[in-house]
Short mmCIF file of C-alpha atoms in Angstrom, two decimals:
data_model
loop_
_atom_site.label_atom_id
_atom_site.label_comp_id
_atom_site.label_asym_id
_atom_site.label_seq_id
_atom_site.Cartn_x
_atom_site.Cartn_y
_atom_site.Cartn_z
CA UNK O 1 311.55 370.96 0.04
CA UNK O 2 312.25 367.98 2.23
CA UNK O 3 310.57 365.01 1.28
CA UNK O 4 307.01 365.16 1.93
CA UNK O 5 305.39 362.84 5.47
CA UNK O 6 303.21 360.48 5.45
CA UNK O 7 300.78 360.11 8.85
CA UNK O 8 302.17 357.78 11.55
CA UNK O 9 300.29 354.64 11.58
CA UNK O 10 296.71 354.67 12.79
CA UNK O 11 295.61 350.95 12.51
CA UNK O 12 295.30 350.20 15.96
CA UNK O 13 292.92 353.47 16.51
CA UNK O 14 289.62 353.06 18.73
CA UNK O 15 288.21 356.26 18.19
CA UNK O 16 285.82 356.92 15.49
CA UNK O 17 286.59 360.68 14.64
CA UNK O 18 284.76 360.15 11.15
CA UNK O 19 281.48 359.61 13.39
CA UNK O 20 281.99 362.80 15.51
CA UNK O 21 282.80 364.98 12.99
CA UNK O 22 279.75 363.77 10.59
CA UNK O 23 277.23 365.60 13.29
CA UNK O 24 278.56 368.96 12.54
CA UNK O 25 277.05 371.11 9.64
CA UNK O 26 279.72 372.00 6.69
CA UNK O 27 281.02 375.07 6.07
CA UNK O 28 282.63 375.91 2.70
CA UNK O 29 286.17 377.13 2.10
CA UNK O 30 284.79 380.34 0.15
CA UNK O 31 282.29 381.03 3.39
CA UNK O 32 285.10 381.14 5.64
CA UNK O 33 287.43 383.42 3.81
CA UNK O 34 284.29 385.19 3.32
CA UNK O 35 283.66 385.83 6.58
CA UNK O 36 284.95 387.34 10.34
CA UNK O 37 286.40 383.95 11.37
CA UNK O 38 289.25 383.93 8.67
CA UNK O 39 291.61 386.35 11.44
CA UNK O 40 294.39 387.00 9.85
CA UNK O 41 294.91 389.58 12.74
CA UNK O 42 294.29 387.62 15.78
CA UNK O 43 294.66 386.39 19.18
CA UNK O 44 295.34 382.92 19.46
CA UNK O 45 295.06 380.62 22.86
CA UNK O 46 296.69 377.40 22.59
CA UNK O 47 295.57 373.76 23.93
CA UNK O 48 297.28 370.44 23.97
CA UNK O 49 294.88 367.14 24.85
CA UNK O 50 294.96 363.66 24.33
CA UNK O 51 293.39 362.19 20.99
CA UNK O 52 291.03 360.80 22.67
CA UNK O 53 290.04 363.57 25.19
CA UNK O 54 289.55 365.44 21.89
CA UNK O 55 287.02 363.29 20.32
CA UNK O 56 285.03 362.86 23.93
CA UNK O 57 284.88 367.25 23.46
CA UNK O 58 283.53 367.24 19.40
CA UNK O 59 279.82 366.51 20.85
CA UNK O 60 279.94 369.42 23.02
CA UNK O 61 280.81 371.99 20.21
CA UNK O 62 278.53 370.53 17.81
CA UNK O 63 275.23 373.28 18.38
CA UNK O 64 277.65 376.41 18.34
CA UNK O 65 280.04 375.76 15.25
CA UNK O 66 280.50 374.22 11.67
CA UNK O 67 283.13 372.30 10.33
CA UNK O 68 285.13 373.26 7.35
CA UNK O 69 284.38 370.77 4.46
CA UNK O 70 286.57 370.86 1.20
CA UNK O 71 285.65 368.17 -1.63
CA UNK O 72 283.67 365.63 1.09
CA UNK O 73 286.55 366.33 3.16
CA UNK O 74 286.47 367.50 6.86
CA UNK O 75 290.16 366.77 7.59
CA UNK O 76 292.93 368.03 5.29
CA UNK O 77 296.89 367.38 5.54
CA UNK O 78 298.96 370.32 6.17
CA UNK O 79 302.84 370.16 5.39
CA UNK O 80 304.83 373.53 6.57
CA UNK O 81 308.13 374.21 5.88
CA UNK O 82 310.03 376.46 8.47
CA UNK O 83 312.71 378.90 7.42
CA UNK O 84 315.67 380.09 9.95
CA UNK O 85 319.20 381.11 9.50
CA UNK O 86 322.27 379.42 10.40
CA UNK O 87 322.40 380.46 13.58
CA UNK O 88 318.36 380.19 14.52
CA UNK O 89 317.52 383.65 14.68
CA UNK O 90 313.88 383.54 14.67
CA UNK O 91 313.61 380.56 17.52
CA UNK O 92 316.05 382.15 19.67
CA UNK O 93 313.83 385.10 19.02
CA UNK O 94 310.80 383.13 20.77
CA UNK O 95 312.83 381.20 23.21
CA UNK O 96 314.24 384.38 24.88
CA UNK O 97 311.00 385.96 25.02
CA UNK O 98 311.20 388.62 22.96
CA UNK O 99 307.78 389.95 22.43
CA UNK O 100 307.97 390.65 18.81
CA UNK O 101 308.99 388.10 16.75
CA UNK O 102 308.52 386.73 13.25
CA UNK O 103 308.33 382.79 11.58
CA UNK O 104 309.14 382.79 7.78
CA UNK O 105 307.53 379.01 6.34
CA UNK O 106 305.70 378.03 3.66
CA UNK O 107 302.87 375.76 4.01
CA UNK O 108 301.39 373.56 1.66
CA UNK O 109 297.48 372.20 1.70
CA UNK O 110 297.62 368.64 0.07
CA UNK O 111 293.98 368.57 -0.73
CA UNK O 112 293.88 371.65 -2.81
CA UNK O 113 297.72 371.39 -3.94
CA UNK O 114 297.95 374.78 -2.97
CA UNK O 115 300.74 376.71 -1.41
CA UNK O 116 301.52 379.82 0.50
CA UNK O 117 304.81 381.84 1.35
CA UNK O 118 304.47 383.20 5.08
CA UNK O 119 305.20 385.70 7.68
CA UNK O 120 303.96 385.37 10.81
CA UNK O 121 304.39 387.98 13.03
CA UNK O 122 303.90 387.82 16.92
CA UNK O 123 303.51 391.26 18.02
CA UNK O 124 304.17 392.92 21.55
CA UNK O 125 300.61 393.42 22.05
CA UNK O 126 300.10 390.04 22.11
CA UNK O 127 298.32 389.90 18.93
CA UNK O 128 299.42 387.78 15.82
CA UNK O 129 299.39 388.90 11.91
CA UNK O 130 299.86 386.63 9.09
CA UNK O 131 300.62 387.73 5.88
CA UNK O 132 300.88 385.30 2.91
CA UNK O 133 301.20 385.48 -0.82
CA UNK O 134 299.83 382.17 -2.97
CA UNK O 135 303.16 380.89 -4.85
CA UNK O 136 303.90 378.01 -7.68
CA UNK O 137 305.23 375.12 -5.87
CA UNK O 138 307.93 376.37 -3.77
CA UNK O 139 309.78 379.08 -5.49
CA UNK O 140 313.27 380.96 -4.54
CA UNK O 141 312.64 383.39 -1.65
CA UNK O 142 314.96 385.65 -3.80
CA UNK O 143 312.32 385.17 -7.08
CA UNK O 144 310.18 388.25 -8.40
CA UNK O 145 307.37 387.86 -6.62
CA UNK O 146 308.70 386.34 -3.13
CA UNK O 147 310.86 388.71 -3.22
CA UNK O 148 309.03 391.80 -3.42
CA UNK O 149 306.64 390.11 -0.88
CA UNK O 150 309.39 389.49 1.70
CA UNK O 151 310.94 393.04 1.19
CA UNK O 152 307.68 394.74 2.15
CA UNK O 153 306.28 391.73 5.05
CA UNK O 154 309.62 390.97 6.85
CA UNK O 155 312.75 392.71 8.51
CA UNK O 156 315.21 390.65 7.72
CA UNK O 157 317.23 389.60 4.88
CA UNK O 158 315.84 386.23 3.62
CA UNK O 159 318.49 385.68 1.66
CA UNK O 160 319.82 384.29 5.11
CA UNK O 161 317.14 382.03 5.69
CA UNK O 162 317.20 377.93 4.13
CA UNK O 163 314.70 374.85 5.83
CA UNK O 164 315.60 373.44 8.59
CA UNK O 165 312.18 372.07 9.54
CA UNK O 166 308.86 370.40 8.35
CA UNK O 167 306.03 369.66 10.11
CA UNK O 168 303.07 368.01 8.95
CA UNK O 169 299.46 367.15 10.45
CA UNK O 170 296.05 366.59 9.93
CA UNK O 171 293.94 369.83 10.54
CA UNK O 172 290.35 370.07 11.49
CA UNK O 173 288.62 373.27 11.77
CA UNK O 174 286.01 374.43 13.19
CA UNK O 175 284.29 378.13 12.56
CA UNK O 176 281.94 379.55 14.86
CA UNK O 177 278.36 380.10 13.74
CA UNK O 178 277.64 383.86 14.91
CA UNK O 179 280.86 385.14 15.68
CA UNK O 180 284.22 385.98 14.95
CA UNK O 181 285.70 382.68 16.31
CA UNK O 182 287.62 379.64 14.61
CA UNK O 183 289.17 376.60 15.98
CA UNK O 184 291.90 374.64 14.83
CA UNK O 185 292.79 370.87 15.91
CA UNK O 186 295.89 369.45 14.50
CA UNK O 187 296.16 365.27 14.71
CA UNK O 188 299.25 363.24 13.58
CA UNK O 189 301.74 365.32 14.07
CA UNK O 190 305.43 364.40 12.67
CA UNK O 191 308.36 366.77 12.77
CA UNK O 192 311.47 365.89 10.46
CA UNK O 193 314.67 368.01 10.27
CA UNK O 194 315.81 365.77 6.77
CA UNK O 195 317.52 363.33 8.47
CA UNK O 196 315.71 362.62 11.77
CA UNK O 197 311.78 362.68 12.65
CA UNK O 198 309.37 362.18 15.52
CA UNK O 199 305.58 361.38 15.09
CA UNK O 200 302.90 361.88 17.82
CA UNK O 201 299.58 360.36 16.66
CA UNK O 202 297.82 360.02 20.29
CA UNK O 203 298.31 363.92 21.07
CA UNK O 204 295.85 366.91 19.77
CA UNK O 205 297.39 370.36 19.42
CA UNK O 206 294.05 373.07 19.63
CA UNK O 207 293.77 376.63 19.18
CA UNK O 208 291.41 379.32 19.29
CA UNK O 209 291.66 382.38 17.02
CA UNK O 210 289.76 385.32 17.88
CA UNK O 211 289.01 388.81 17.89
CA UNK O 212 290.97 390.04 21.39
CA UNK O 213 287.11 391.15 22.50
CA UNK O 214 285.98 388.04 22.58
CA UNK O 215 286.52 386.90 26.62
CA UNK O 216 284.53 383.45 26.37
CA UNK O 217 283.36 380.75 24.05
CA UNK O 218 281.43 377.63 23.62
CA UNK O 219 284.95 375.95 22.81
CA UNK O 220 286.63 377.87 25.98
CA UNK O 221 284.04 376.53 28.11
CA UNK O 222 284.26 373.03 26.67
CA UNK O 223 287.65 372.68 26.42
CA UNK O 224 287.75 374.09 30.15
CA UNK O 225 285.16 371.42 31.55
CA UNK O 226 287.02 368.75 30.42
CA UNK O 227 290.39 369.87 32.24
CA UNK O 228 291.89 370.64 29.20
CA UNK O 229 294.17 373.98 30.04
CA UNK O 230 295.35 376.89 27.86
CA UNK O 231 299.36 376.52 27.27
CA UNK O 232 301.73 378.58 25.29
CA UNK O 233 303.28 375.60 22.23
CA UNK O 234 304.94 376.46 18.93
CA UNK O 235 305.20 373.51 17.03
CA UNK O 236 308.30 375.28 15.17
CA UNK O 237 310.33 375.77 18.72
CA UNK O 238 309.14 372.26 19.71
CA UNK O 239 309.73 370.80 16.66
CA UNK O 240 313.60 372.29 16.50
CA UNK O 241 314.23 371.31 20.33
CA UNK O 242 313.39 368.12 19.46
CA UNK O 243 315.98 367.57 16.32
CA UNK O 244 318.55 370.22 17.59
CA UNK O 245 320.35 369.27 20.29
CA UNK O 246 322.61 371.06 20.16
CA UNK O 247 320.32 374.59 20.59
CA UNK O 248 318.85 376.02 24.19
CA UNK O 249 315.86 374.48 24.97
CA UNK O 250 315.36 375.80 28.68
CA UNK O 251 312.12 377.99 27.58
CA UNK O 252 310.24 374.57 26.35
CA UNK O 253 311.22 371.88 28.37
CA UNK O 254 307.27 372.31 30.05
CA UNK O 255 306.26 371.60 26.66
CA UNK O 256 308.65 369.04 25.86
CA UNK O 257 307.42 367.35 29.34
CA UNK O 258 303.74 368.05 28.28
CA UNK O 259 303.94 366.49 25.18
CA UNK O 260 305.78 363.42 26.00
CA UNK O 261 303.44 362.51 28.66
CA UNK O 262 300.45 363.18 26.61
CA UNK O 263 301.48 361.16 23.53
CA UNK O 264 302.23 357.70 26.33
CA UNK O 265 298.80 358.38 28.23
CA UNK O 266 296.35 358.94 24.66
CA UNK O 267 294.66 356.80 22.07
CA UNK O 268 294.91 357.54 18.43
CA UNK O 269 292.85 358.85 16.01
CA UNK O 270 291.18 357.01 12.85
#
């Protein structure tokens, strides 16, 4: 695995995050794979906000969701490792818009050393399913166990796939108190290809997953109030037309746009 990322620097944040987040009622990890809101079959709607447009929000969801909360913790580090061939099959799958697609990663959760192998599969009903299988560190896709998960979750032949991408963040979620409903909010963003990286403390990247029933939310309506817009972002296809140059980019220049006027315009996060 490339070497793991530390957060950019924060010591010149003004918001107090700690503060907002230390209104919300805890919810356990067990409670939330226990429940509706852990979607592996999903919609998701995407949102990308300032840092501190984000932390003005937290008050407002405060009465209608509770915040996961693992060992006193109510932000944990997330490192994910992205998968593609030589030639990029999977993001030239998502930049020329084909409506079924797959990521292959592995993602690691620093605060419970745990790690997962990965397929995520966008499908052409606009729905997405994850499947994952709980490894030992990072193990051979070609091992026993990766193997036999790989051979049954995804089409191709992995023995074609190698890193070319980590991104890591901090994550907080948020899970809906009555129904099936769970927000994500990923801070401090870096992207690093092994031997280039960009960080982007002052932007937020949200999402909602849901159930496809649900048409409106507390968060939908918060988010909405505060001009914050719903926009299509994969931080995998971002993250490889940032350090690729050399690869089409046309589908996510918006994004690259967005994002690069977001991250001069916001604060940080402490």
């Amino acid at each position: 695995m490339m070497q793991s990322l530390s957060p950019p620097d924060r010591q010149n944040a003004g918001l107090d995050l700690a503060a907002a987040l230390a209104a919300f009622e805890p919810i356990t990890l067990d409670a939330l794979e226990g429940s509706d809101a852990n979607l592996l079959d999903r919609t998701e709607t995407k949102f990308l906000m300032t840092a501190d447009r984000f932390v003005q929000i937290l008050p407002d969801l405060g009465d209608a969701y509770r915040v996961l909360e693992i060992e006193g913790a109510r932000q944990g580090r997330y490192e994910t490792e992205y998968y593609d061939t030589d030639g990029f099959l999977t993001y030239l799958q998502h930049h020329n818009g084909r409506a079924t697609r797959y990521k292959l990663r592995f993602r690691h959760y620093l605060s419970s050393d745990t790690t997962f192998l990965e397929v995520k599969e966008k499908r052409n009903t606009g729905r997405t399913v994850k499947k994952r299988l709980e490894t030992d560190g990072l193990p051979e896709l070609s091992d026993p166990g990766p193997g036999t998960f790989l051979a049954e979750s995804f089409p191709y032949d992995a023995g074609a796939f190698h890193p070319v991408l980590l991104t890591a963040y901090d994550r907080i979620t948020l899970v809906a108190r009555d129904h099936a409903e769970r927000l994500t909010f990923d801070l401090n963003l870096t992207f690093d290809n092994g031997t280039e990286s960009r960080s982007y403390p002052k932007v937020v990247i949200g999402e909602i997953k849901h159930d496809r029933a649900l048409r409106r939310s507390p968060a939908m309506t918060a988010l909405g109030r505060a001009g914050v817009r719903k926009t299509g972002f994969s931080k995998y296809c971002i993250g490889v037309s940032l350090l690729y140059a050399g690869l089409k980019h046309n589908r996510f220049k918006r994004n690259l746009l967005f994002l690069e006027k977001l991250s001069s315009e916001g604060g940080s996060v402490c």
